[in-house]
Short mmCIF file of C-alpha atoms in Angstrom, two decimals:
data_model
loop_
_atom_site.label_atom_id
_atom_site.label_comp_id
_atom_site.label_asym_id
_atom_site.label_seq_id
_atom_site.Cartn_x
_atom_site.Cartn_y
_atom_site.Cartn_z
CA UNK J 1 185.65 -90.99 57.68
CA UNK J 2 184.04 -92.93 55.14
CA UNK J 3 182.52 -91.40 51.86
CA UNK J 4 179.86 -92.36 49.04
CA UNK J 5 183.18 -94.53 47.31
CA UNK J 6 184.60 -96.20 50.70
CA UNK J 7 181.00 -96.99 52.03
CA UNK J 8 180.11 -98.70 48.08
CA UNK J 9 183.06 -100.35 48.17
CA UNK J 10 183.36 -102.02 52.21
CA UNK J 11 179.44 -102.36 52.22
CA UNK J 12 178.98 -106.01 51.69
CA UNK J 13 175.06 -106.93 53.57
CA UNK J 14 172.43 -107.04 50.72
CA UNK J 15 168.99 -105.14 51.31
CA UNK J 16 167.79 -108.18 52.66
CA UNK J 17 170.26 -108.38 55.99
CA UNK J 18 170.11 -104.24 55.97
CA UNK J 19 167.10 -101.83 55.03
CA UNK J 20 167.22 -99.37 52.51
CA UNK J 21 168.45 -95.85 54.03
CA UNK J 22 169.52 -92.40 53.47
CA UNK J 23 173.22 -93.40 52.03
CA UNK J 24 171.45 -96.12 49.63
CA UNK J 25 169.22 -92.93 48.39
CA UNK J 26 172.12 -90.91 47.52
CA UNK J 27 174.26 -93.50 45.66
CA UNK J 28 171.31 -94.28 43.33
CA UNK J 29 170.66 -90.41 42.61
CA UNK J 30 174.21 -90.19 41.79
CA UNK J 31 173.62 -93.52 39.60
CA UNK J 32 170.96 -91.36 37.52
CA UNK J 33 173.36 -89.73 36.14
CA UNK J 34 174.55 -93.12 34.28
CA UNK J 35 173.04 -92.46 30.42
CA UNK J 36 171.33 -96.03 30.38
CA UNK J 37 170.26 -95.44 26.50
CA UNK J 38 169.98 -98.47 24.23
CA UNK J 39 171.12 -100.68 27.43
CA UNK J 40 168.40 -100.35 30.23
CA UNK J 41 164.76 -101.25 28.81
CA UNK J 42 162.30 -98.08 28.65
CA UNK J 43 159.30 -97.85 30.81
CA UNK J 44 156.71 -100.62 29.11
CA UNK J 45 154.09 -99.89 27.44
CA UNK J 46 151.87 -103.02 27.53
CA UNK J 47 149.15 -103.29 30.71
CA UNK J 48 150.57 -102.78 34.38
CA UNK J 49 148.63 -106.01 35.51
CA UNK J 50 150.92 -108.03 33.12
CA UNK J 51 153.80 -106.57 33.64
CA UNK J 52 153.37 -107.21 37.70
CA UNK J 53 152.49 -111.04 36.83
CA UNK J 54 155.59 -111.06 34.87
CA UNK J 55 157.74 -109.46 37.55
CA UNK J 56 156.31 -112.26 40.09
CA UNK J 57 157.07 -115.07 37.49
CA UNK J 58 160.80 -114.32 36.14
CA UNK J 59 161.65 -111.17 38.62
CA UNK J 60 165.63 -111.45 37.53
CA UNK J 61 164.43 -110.77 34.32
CA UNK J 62 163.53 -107.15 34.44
CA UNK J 63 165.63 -104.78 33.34
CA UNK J 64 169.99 -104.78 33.50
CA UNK J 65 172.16 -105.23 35.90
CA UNK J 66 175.02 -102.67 37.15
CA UNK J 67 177.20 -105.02 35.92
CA UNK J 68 175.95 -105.32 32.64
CA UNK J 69 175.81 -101.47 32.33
CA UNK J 70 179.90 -101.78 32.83
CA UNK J 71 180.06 -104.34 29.81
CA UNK J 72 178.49 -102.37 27.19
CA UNK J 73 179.89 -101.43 24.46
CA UNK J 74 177.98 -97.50 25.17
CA UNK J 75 180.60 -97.50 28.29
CA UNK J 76 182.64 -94.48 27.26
CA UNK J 77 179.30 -92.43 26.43
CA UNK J 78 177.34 -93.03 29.50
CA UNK J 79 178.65 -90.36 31.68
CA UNK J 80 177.03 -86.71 32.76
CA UNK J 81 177.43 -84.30 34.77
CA UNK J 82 179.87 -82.33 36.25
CA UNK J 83 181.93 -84.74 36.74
CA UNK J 84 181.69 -87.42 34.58
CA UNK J 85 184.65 -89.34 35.83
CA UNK J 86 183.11 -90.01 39.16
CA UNK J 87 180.16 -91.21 38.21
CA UNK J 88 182.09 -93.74 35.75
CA UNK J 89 184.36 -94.42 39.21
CA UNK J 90 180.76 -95.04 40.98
CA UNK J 91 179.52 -97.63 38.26
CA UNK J 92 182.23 -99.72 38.47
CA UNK J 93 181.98 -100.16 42.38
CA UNK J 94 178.28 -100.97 42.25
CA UNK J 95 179.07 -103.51 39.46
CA UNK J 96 181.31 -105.22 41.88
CA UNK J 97 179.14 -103.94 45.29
CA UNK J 98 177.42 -107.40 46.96
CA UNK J 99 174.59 -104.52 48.05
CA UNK J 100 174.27 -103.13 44.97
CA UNK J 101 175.06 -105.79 41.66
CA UNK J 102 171.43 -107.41 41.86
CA UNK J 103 169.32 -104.31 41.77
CA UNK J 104 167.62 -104.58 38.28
CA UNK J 105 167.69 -101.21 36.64
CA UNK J 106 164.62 -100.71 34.58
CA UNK J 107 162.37 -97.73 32.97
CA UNK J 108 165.22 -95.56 31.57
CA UNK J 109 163.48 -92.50 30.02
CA UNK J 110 165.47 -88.98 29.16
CA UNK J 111 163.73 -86.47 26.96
CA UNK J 112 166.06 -83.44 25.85
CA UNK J 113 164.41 -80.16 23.90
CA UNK J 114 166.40 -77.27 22.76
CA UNK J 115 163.14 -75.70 21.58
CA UNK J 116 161.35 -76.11 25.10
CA UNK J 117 164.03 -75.99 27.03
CA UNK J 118 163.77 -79.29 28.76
CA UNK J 119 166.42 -81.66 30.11
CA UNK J 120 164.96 -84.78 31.85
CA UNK J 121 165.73 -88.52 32.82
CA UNK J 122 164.97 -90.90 34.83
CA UNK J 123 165.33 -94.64 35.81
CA UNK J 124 164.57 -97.55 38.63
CA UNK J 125 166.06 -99.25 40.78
CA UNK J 126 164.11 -102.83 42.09
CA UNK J 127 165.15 -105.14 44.60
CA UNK J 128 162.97 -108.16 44.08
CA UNK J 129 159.81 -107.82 45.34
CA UNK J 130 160.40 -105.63 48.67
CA UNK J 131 161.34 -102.39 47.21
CA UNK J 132 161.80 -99.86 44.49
CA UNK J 133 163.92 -96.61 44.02
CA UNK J 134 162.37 -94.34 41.28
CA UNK J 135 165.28 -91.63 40.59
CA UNK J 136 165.24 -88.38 38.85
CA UNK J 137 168.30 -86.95 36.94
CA UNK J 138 169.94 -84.03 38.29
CA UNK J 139 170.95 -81.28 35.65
CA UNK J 140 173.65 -82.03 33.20
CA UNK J 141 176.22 -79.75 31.91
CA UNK J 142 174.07 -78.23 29.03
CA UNK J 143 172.89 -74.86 28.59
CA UNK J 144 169.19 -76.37 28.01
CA UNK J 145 169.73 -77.78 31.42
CA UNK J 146 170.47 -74.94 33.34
CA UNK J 147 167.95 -72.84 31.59
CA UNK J 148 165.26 -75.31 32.31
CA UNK J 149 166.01 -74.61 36.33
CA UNK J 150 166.07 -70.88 36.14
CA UNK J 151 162.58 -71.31 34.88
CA UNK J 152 161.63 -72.57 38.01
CA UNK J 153 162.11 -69.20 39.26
CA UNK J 154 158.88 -67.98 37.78
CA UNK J 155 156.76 -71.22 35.93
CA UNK J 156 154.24 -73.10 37.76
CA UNK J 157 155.60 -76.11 36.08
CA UNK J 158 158.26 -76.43 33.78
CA UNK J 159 158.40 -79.55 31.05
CA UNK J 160 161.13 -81.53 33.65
CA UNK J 161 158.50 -81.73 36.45
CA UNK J 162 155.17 -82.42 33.94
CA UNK J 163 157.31 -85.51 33.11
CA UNK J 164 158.50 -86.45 36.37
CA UNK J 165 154.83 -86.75 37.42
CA UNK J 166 153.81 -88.90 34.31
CA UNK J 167 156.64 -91.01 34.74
CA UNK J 168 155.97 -91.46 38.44
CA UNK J 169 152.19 -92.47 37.45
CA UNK J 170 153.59 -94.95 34.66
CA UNK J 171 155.65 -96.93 36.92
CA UNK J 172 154.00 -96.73 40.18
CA UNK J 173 151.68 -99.40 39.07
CA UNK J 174 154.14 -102.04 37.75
CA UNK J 175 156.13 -102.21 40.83
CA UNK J 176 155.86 -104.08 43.86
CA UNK J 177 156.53 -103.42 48.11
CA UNK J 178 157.92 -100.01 49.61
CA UNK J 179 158.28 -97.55 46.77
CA UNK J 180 161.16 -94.54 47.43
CA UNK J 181 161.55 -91.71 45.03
CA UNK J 182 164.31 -88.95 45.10
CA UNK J 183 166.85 -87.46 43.58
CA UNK J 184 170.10 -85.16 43.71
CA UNK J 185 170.14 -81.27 42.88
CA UNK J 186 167.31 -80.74 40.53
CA UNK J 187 166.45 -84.68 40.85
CA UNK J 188 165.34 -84.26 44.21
CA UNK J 189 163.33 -81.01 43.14
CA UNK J 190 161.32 -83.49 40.23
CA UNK J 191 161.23 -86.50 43.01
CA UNK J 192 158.76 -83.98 45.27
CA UNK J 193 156.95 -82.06 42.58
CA UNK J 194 156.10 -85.76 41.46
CA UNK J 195 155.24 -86.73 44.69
CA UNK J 196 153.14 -83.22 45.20
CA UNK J 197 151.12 -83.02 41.90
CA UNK J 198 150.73 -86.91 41.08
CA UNK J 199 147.46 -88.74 41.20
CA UNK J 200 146.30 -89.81 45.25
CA UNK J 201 146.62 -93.13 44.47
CA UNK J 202 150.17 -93.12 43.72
CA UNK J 203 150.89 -90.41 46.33
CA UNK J 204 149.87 -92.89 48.98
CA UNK J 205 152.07 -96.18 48.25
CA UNK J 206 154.89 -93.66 48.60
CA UNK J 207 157.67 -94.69 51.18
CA UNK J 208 159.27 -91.72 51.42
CA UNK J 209 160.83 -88.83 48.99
CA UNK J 210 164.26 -88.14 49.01
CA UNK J 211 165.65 -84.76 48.54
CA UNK J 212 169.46 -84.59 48.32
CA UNK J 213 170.09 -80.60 48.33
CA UNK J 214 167.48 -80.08 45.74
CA UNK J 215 165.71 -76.24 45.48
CA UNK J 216 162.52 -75.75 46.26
CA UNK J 217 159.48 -74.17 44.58
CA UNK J 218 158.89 -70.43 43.12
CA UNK J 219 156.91 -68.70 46.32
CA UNK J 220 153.30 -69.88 46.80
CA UNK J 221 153.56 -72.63 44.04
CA UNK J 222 152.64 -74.90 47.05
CA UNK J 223 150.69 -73.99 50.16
CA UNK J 224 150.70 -76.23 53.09
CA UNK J 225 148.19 -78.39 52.40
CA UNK J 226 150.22 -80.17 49.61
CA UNK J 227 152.95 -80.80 52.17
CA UNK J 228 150.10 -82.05 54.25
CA UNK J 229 149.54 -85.02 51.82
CA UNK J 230 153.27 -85.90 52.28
CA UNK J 231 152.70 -86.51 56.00
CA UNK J 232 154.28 -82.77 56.51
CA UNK J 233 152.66 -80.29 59.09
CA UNK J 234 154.22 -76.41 59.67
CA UNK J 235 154.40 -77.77 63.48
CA UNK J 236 156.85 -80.56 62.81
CA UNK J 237 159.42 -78.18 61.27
CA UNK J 238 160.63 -74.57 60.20
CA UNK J 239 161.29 -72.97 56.64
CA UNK J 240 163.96 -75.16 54.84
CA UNK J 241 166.13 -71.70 54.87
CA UNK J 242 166.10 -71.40 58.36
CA UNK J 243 167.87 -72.59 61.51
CA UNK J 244 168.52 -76.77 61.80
CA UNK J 245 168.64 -77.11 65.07
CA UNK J 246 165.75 -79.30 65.47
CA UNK J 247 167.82 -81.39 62.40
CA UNK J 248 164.95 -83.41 60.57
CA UNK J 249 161.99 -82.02 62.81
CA UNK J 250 160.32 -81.61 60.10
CA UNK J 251 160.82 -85.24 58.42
CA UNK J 252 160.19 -87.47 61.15
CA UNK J 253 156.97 -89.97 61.83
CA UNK J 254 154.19 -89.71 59.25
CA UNK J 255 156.14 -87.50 57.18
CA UNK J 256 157.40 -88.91 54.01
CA UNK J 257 159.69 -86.24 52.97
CA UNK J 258 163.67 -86.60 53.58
CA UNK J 259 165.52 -83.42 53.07
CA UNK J 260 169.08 -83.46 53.28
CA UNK J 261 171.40 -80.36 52.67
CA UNK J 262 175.36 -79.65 53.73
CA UNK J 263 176.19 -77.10 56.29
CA UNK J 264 176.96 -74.31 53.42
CA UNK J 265 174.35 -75.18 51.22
CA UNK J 266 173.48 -73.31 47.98
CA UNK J 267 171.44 -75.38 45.29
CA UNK J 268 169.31 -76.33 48.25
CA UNK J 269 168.52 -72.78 49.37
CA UNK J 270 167.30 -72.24 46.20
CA UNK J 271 163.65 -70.79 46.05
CA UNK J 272 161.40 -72.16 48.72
CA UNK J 273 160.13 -75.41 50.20
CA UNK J 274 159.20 -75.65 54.16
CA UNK J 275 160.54 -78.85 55.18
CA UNK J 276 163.32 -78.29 57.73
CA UNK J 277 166.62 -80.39 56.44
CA UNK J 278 168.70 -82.61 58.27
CA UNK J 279 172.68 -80.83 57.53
CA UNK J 280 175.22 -82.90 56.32
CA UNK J 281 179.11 -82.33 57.18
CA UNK J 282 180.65 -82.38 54.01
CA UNK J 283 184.90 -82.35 53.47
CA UNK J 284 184.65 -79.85 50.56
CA UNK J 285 184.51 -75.98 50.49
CA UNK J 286 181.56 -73.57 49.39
CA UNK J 287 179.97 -75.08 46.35
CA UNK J 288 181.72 -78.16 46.09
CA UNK J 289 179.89 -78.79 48.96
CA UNK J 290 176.58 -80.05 46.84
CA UNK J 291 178.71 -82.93 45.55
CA UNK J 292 177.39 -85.93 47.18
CA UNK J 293 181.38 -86.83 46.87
CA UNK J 294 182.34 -84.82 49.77
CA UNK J 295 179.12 -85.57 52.19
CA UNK J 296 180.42 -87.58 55.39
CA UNK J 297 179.04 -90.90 56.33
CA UNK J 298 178.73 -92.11 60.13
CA UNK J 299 181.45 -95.04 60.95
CA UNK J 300 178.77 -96.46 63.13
CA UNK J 301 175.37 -96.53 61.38
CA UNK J 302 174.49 -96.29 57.08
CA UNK J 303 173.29 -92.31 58.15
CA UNK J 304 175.23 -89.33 57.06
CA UNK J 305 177.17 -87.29 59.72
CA UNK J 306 174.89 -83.96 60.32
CA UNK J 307 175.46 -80.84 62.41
CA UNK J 308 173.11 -78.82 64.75
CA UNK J 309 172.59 -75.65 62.11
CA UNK J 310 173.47 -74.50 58.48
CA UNK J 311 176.01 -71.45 57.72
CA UNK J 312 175.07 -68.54 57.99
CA UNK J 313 175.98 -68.02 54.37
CA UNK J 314 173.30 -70.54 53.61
CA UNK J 315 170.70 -68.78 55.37
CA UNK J 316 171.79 -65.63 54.16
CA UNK J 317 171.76 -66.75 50.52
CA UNK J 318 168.24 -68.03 50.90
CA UNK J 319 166.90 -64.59 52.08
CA UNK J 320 168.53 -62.44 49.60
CA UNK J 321 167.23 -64.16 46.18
CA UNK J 322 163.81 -65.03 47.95
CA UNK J 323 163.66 -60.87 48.91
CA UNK J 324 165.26 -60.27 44.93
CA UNK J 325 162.89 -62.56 42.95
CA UNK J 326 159.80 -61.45 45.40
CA UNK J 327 160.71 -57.69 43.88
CA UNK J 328 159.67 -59.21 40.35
CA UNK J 329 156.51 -60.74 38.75
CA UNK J 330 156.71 -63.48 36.27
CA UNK J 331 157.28 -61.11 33.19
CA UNK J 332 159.96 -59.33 34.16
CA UNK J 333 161.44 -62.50 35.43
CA UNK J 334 161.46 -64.08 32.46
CA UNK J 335 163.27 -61.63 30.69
CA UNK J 336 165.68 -61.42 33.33
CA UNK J 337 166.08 -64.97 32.39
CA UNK J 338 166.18 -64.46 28.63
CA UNK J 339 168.98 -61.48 29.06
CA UNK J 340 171.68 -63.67 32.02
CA UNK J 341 171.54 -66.54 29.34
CA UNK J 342 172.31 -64.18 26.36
CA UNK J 343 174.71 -62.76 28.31
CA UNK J 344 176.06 -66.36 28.88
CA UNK J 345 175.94 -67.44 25.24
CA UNK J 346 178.31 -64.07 24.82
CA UNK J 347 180.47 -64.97 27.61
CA UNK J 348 182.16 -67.65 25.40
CA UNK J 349 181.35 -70.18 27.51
CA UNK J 350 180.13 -73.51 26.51
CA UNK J 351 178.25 -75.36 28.90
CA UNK J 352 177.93 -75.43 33.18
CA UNK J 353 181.48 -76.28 33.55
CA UNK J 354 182.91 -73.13 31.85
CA UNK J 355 180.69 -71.12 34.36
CA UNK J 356 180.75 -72.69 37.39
CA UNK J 357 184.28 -74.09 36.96
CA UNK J 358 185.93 -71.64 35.05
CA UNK J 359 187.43 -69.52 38.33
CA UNK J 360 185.20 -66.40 38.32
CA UNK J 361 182.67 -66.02 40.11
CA UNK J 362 179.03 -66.36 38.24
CA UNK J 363 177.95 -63.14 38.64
CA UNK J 364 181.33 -61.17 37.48
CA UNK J 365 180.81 -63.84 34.50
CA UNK J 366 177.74 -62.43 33.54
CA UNK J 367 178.34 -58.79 34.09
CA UNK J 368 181.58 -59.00 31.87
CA UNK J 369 179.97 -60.69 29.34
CA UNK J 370 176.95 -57.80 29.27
CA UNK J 371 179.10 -55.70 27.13
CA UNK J 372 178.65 -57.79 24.01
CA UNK J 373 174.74 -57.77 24.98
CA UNK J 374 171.87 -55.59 22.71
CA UNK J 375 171.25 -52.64 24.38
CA UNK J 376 167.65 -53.63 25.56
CA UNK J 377 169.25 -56.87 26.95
CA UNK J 378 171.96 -54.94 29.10
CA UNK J 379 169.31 -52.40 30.42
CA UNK J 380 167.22 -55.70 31.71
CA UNK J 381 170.12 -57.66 33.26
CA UNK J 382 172.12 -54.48 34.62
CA UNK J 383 168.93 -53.56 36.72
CA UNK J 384 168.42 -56.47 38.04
CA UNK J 385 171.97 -57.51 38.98
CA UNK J 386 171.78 -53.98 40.42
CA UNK J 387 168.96 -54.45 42.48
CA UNK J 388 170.29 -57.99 43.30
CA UNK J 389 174.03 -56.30 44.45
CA UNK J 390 172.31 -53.55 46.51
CA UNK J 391 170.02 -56.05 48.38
CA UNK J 392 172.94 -58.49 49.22
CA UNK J 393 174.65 -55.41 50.55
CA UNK J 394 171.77 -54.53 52.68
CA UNK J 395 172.22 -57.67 54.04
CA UNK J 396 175.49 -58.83 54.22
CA UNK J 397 177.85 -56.03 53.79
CA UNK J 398 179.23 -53.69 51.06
CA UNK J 399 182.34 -55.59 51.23
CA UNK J 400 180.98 -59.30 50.68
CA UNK J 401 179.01 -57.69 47.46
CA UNK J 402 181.48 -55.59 46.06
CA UNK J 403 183.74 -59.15 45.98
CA UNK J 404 180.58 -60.84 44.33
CA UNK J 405 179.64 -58.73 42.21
CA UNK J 406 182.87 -56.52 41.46
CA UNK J 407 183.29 -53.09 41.58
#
C-alpha cells in the first residue's frame, strides 16, 4: 500500500498528463512546512497587473524550484514540525519527483510574535499557467504555536487567520488558471477561514479548499450561510463530528470544500465546522494518525483509501469538548487558557514535542505540573479539568477517564 513517500517517489506523469488531486494537496501542505526564508521570493509588492504580464512573459522565472530549495546553503535550518526529518526526507523526493521539480515556489511569508501569540506561514505552489496551490503552515513545535490554536477556542479571529485572509487577497490577483488553497492541521483551518472571510472576488476564482484534518471554528463563529458561499448546503452533508457514511456528501458538486480526516481523528474533531469528511485509513495508531505519513493511498487511482465511518472515539471526542467549552463563555475560557499554559511552562517541558511525545498523556501532564501553579491559577485549571473529567465520564465511562485523567 503506497504512502505520501512511495507515491512522490513512483509518480512520474506531470500535471499536464494528470490533474491536480487530493494526494497532490497533501504533499504540498506537508511541503509548507519547508522554512523557505532568504531562498523563496516574498509575496511582491509592485502592481498585480505587472506581475501577471511578467508571469506570461518569463513564467520559469518566478519563484525557486524544489530543487533549488535542496541546494541551499539554509538546508539544515529549513525543517519544522514534529518531525523535522520527514519533511527534509519529503524535499528531497520532490527535488528529484518528474511531477513535482517544476512547480515554482513563490510568496513565502511567516510572521512569528511572542507578544501576540502568533505563528504563521505560508507559500505557493504554480504550475505554469493552469494552476496554483496557495498553502498554509500547520503549527510548529513552539509554545507560541500551540497557544495561538487554543485561542481558537474562544477568539473570533486570532492573528494566524487575519493573515491568512490578507495573504490570500495579495496573491489571488497575481496568479493565473484554477486556484486551490489548503492546508494540514491548523493549515487547513487558515486555508477555510481565508476562503470564508476573504473579499467575494477572490472567494469566487477558488477551485476548491483543502482541509487535511484541520479543526474547525469556536461554535457559531460561522452560520450556514458562509458555507453557502463555498458551494456548501446543510442538505449535502452532516456535522463534521458525526457519522461518514455518506463519505464526502457534503463535498461533492458545487461545493468547493474538501475535508479529509483518518478513521480516529483528533485535531480534526476539534471545535466545529459542518462539512461531512471523507475518512482516510491510516497505518498508524491514535494520534499518530494526523500524520499525513501514515494516510493510505489507493493502488489504483491518485485518491486516498477511505472507510464508511469514523471511530467512535472520534465522535466521542468531538462531543465531549464541544459539551465542555459550550459550559464556558469567552472569559473564563481564556483564563482557562492562560492557567493549562502556565501549568505547561511549569511542567518543564519545552516545546510540542515534550508534551505530545514525551509518553504521558496531556492531561496527566498538566495536572502534575498544577502543583508548581499560583494558587489562583490551580483553582482555574483544577475546575475545569474537573468539569472536563466528569463530562468525559458521563459519556464514555469512569474507567476511560480515570486512565485520562488519572486518579
Amino acid at each position: 500500500m503506497p504512502y505520501l513517500f512511495e507515491y512522490v517517489e513512483r509518480e512520474l506523469a506531470t500535471f499536464d498528463q494528470k490533474p491536480f488531486g487530493p494526494v497532490d494537496a497533501a504533499v504540498l501542505s506537508q511541503a509548507c512546512m519547508i522554512d523557505g526564508a532568504r531562498v523563496v521570493p516574498e509575496p511582491p509588492t509592485r502592481p498585480a497587473l505587472l506581475d501577471r504580464v511578467l508571469a506570461r512573459l518569463a513564467p520559469d522565472a518566478r519563484g525557486v524550484t524544489f530543487a533549488e530549495l535542496a541546494r541551499t546553503e539554509f538546508f539544515d535550518g529549513m525543517f519544522t514540525g514534529l518531525v523535522p526529518g520527514d519533511i527534509q526526507r519529503l524535499l528531497l523526493l520532490l527535488a528529484a519527483s518528474p511531477r513535482y521539480r517544476n512547480l515554482r515556489i513563490h510568496g513565502y511569508q511567516a510572521v512569528f510574535d511572542e507578544a501576540v501569540p502568533t505563528q504563521f506561514a505560508a507559500m505557493t505552489f504554480s504550475w505554469k499557467r493552469a494552476f496554483s496551490f496557495v498553502g498554509f503552515r500547520g503549527t510548529d513545535i513552539s509554545a507560541t504555536g500551540w497557544r495561538e490554536n487554543f485561542d481558537m477556542a474562544y477568539e473570533d479571529e486570532v492573528p494566524s487567520q487575519r493573515l491568512a485572509r490578507e495573504y490570500l487577497e495579495r496573491m489571488m490577483p497575481r496568479l493565473s488558471g484554477a486556484v486551490h488553497v489548503g492546508g494540514h492541521s491548523k493549515g487547513g483551518n487558515l486555508a477555510l477561514y481565508a476562503a470564508l472571510t476573504c473579499h467575494e472576488d477572490v472567494r469566487e476564482r477558488i477551485e476548491l479548499v483543502w482541509c487535511l484534518d484541520a479543526p474547525g471554528f469556536r461554535a457559531g463563529r460561522f452560520g450556514t450561510e458562509a458555507y453557502a458561499h463555498l458551494g456548501w448546503h446543510a442538505d449535502a452533508g452532516g456535522a463534521g463530528a458525526g457519522d461518514a457514511a455518506a463519505a464526502g456528501a457534503g463535498v461533492q458538486g458545487a461545493c468547493k470544500i474538501e475535508r479529509f480526516v483518518p478513521q480516529d481523528s483528533i485535531v480534526g474533531m476539534l471545535l466545529e465546522c459542518p462539512v461531512q469528511p471523507r475518512v482516510v485509513r491510516s497505518s498508524a495508531q491514535g494520534a499518530m494518525q494526523h500524520s499525513l505519513f501514515s494516510w493510505e493511498i489507493a493502488e489504483d487511482r491518485d485518491d486516498f483509501v477511505t472507510v464508511e465511518h469514523l471511530g467512535e472515539g472520534s465522535r466521542a471526542l468531538h462531543d465531549i469538548l464541544m459539551e465542555w467549552l459550550a459550559s464556558m463563555d469567552p472569559e473564563r475560557c481564556a483564563k482557562v487558557v492562560d492557567a493549562l499554559f502556565a501549568a505547561l511552562g511549569a511542567s518543564g517541558a519545552r516545546d510540542a514535542r515534550d508534551v505530545f511525545l514525551g509518553g504521558k498523556p496531556f492531561p496527566q501532564l498538566v495536572s502534575d505540573a498544577m502543583r508548581n501553579l499560583d494558587e489562583g491559577s490551580r483553582a482555574v485549571l483544577g475546575a475545569a479539568l474537573g468539569e472536563l473529567a466528569a463530562i468525559t465520564a458521563r459519556r464514555v465511562g469512569r474507567d476511560l477517564a480515570a486512565a485520562v485523567f488519572g486518579g
